[in-house]
CSV table of C-alpha atoms and ligand atoms in Angstrom, one decimal:
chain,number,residue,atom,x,y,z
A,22,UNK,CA,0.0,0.0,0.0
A,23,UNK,CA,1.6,3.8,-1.1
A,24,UNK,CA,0.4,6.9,-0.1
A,25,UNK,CA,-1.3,7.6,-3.3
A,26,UNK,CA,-3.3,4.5,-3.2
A,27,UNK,CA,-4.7,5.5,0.3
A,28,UNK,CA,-5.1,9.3,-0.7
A,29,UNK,CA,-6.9,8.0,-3.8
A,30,UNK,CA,-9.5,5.8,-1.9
A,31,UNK,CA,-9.6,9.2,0.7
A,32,UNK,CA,-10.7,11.4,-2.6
A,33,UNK,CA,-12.8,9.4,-3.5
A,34,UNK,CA,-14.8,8.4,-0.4
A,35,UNK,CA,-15.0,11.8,0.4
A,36,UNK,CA,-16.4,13.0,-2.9
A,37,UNK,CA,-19.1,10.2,-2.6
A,38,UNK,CA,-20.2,11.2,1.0
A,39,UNK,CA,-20.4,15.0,-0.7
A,40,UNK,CA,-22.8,13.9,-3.2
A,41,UNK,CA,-25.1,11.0,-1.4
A,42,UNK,CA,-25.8,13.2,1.4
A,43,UNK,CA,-29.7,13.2,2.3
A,44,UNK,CA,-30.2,10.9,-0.6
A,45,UNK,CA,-33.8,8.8,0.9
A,46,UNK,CA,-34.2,5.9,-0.6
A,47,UNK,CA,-31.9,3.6,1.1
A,48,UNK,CA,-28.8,3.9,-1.4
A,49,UNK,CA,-27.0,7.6,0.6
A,50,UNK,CA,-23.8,7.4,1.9
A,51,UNK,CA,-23.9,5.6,4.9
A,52,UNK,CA,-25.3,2.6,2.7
A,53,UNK,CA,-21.8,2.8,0.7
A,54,UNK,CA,-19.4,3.1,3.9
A,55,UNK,CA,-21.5,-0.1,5.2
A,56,UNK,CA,-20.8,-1.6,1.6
A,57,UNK,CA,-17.1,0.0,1.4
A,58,UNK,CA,-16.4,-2.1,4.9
A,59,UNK,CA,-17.9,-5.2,3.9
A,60,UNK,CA,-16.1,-5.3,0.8
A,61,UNK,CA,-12.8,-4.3,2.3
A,62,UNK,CA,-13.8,-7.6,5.3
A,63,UNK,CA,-14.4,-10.4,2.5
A,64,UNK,CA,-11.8,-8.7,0.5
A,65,UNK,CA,-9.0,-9.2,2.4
A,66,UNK,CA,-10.5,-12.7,3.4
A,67,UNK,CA,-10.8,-13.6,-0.1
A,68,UNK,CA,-7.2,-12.4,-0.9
A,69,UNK,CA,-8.8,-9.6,-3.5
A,70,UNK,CA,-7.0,-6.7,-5.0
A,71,UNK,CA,-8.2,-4.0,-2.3
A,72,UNK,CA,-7.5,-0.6,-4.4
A,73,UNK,CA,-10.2,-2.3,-6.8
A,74,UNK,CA,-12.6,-3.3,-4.2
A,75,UNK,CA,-12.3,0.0,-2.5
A,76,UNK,CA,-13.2,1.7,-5.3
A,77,UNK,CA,-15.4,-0.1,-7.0
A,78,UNK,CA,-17.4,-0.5,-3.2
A,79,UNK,CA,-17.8,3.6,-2.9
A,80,UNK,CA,-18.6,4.2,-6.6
A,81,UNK,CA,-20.9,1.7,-6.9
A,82,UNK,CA,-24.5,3.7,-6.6
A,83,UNK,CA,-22.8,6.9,-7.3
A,84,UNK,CA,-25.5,7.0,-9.7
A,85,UNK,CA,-28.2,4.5,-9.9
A,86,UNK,CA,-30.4,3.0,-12.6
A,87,UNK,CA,-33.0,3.1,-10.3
A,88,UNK,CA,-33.2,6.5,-10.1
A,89,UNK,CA,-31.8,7.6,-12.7
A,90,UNK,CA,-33.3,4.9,-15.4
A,91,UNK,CA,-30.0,4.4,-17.1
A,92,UNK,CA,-27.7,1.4,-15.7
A,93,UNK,CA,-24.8,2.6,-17.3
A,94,UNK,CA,-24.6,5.9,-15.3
A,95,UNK,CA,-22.9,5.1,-12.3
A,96,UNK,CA,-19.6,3.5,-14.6
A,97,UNK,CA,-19.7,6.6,-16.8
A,98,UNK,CA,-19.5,9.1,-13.4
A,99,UNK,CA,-16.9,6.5,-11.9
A,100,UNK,CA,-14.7,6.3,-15.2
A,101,UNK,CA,-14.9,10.8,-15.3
A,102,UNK,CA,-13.8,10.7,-11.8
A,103,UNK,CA,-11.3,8.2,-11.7
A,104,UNK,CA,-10.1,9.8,-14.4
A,105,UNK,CA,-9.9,13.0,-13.2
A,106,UNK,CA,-7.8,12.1,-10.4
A,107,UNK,CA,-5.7,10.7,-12.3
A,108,UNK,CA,-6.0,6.5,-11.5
A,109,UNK,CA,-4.2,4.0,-14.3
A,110,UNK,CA,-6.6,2.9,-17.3
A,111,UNK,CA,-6.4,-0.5,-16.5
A,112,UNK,CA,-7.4,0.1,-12.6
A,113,UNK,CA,-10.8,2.8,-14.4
A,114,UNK,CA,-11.7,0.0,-16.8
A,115,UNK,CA,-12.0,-3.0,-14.1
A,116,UNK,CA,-13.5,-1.0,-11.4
A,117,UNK,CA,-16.3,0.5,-14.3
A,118,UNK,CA,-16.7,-2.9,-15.7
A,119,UNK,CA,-17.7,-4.0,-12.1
A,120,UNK,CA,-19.8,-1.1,-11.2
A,121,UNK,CA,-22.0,-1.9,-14.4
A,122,UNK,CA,-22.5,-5.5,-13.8
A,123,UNK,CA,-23.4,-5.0,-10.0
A,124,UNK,CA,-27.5,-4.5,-9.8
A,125,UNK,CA,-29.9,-7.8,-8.8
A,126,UNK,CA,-31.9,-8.1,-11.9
A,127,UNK,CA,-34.3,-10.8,-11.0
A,128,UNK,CA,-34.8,-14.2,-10.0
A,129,UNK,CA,-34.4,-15.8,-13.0
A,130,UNK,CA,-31.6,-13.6,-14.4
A,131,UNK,CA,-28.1,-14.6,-13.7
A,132,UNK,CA,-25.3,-12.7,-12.2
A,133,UNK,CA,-22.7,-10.9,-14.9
A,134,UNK,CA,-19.5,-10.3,-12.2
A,135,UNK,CA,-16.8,-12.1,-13.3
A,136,UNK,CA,-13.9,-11.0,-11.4
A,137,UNK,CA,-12.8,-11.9,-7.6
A,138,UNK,CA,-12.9,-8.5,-6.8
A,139,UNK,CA,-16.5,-7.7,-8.9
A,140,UNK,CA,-17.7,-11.2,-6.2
A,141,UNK,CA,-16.5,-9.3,-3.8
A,142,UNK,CA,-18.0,-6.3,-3.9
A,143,UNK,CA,-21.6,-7.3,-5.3
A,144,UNK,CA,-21.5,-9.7,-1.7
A,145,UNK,CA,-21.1,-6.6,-0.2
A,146,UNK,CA,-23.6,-5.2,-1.5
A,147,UNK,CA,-26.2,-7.7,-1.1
A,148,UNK,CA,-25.1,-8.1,2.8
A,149,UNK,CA,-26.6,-4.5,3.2
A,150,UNK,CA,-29.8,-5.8,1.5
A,151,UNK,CA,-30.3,-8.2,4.6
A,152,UNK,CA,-31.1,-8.6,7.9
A,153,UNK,CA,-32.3,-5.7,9.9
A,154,UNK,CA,-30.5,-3.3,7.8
A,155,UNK,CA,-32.1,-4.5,4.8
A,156,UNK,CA,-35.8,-5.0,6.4
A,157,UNK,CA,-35.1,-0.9,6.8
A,158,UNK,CA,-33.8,-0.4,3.3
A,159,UNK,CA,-36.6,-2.2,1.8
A,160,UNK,CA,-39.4,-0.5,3.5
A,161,UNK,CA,-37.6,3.3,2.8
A,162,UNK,CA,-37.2,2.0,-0.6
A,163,UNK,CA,-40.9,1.0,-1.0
A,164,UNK,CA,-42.4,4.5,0.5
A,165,UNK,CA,-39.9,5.7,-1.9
A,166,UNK,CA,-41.6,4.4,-5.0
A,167,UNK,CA,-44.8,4.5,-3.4
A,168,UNK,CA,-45.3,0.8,-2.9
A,169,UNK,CA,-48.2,-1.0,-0.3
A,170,UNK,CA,-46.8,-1.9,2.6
A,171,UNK,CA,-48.2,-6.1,1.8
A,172,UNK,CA,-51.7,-7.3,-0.2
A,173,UNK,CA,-51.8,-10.7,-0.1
A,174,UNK,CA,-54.0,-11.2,-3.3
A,175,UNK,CA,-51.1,-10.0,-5.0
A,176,UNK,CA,-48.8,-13.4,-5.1
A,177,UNK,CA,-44.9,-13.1,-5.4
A,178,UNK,CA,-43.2,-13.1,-8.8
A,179,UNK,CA,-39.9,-14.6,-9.9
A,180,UNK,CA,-39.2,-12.6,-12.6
A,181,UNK,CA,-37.5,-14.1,-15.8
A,182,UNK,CA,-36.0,-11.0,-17.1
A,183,UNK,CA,-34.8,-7.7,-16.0
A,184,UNK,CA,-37.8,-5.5,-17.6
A,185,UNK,CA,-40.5,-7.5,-15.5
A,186,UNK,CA,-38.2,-7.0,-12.5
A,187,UNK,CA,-37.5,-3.3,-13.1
A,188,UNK,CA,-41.3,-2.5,-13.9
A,189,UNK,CA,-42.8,-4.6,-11.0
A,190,UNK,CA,-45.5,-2.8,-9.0
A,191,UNK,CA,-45.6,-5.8,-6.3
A,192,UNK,CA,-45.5,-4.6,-2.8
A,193,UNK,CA,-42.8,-4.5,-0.2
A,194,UNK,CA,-43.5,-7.8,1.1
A,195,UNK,CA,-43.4,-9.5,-2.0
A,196,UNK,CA,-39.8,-8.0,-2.6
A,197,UNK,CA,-38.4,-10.4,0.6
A,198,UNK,CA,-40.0,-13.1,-1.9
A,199,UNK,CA,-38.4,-11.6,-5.0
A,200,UNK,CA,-35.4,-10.9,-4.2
A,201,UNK,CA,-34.1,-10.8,-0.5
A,202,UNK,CA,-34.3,-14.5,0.7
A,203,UNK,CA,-33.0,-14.9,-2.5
A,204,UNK,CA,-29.9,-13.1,-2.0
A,205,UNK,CA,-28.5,-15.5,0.6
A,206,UNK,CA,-27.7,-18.9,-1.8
A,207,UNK,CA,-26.6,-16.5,-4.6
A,208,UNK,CA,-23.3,-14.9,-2.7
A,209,UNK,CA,-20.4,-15.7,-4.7
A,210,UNK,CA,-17.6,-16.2,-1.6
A,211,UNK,CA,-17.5,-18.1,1.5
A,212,UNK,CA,-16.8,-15.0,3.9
A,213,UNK,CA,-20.1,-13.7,2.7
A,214,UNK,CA,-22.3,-16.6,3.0
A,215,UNK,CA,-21.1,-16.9,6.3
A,216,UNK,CA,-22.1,-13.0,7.5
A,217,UNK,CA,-25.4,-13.4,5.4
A,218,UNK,CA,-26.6,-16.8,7.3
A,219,UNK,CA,-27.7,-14.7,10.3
A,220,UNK,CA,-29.2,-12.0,8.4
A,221,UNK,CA,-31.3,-14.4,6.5
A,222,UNK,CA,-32.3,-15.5,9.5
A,223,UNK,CA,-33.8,-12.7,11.2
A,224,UNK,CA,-35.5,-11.2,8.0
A,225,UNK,CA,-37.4,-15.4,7.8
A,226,UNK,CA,-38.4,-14.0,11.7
A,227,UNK,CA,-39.6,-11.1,10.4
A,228,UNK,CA,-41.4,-12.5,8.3
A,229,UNK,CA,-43.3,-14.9,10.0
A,230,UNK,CA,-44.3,-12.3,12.9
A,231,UNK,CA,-45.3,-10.3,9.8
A,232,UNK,CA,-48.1,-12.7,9.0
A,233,UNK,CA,-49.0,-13.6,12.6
A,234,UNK,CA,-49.9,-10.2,13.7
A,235,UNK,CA,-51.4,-9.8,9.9
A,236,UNK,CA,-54.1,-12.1,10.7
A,237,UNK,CA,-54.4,-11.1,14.5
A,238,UNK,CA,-52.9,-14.3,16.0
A,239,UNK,CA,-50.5,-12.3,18.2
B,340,NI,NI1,-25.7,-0.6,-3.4
């Protein structure tokens, strides 16, 4: 590790703190650091290239296609910044490559990250989609896009492709279904199967107190 490598990671982390600030939905900063030290934990269990990870970790939702309706924004605001501080080509290009490939795109649509350090950091991510954390997440998420709380005529879907995931109207509840208890078979290293185990485990608990006070048996 040089100094340029740490000062790098410092610019960078402090310029993503600058502009997630107050953002509501679940993806501001303090979902990143989370993300940033998760990635940097598995990384350096996994024996990944840690400037990459780093990077790749606070970029990540810099700007996102959920917001923003274009997945390939967040790699294009990483690769102007990277570049602007003046990072090595080869370094811009792995970290964007990751950053694009990153987002959950439904059940039935597998994952694009191909590098150790793209595993990494997309385990990382999901972590923060668990567990109490993520219970949180999804709900501020939901009132964000103006999702019901639960309606349980409306089934869970798996979706098969990434338009039927992106323009699903289901409700909060059906997300755990969709997605979340998903999340837990689908991490890519061992270090974050691990961490995810107990997370998965409290949102199932959740769950099922969910439905019991639903239909007024507690
Ligand atoms: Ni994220």
């Amino acid at each position: 590790m040089n100094s340029s490598y740490e000062h790098v990671v410092a610019l960078t982390a402090e310029h993503v703190r600058a502009k997630l600030a107050g953002e509501p939905t679940g993806h501001d900063w303090f979902h990143t650091e989370r993300v940033w030290r998760n990635a940097v934990r598995i990384g350096t269990e996994e024996g990944a290239d840690l400037f990459v990870v780093q990077l790749a970790a606070l970029l990540h939702d810099i700007a996102n296609w959920k917001f923003s309706d274009d997945e390939t924004a967040a790699a294009r605001e990483a690769e102007s910044w990277l570049r602007g501080i003046g990072v090595a080509d080869a370094t811009i290009a792995h970290v964007c490559d990751i950053i694009a490939r990153l987002s959950f795109k439904g059940a039935g649509v597998e994952d694009a990250v191909t590098s150790l350090e793209g595993r990494v950091v997309q385990d990382a991510d999901r972590l923060d989609a668990l567990g109490a954390i993520g219970i949180a997440r999804a709900f501020a998420y939901g009132g964000y896009k103006h999702r019901l709380i639960h309606d349980p005529r409306i089934p869970p879907q798996l979706h098969a492709t990434f338009e039927e995931y992106k323009n699903s109207t289901g409700t909060t509840i059906n997300h755990f279904y969709e997605k979340l208890l998903l999340l837990k078979d689908r991490m890519h290293t061992r270090t974050a199967r691990r961490m995810a185990e107990e997370r998965h485990r409290f949102m199932e608990e959740f769950l099922k107190q969910f439905h019991r006070e639903w239909k007024g048996e507690v």
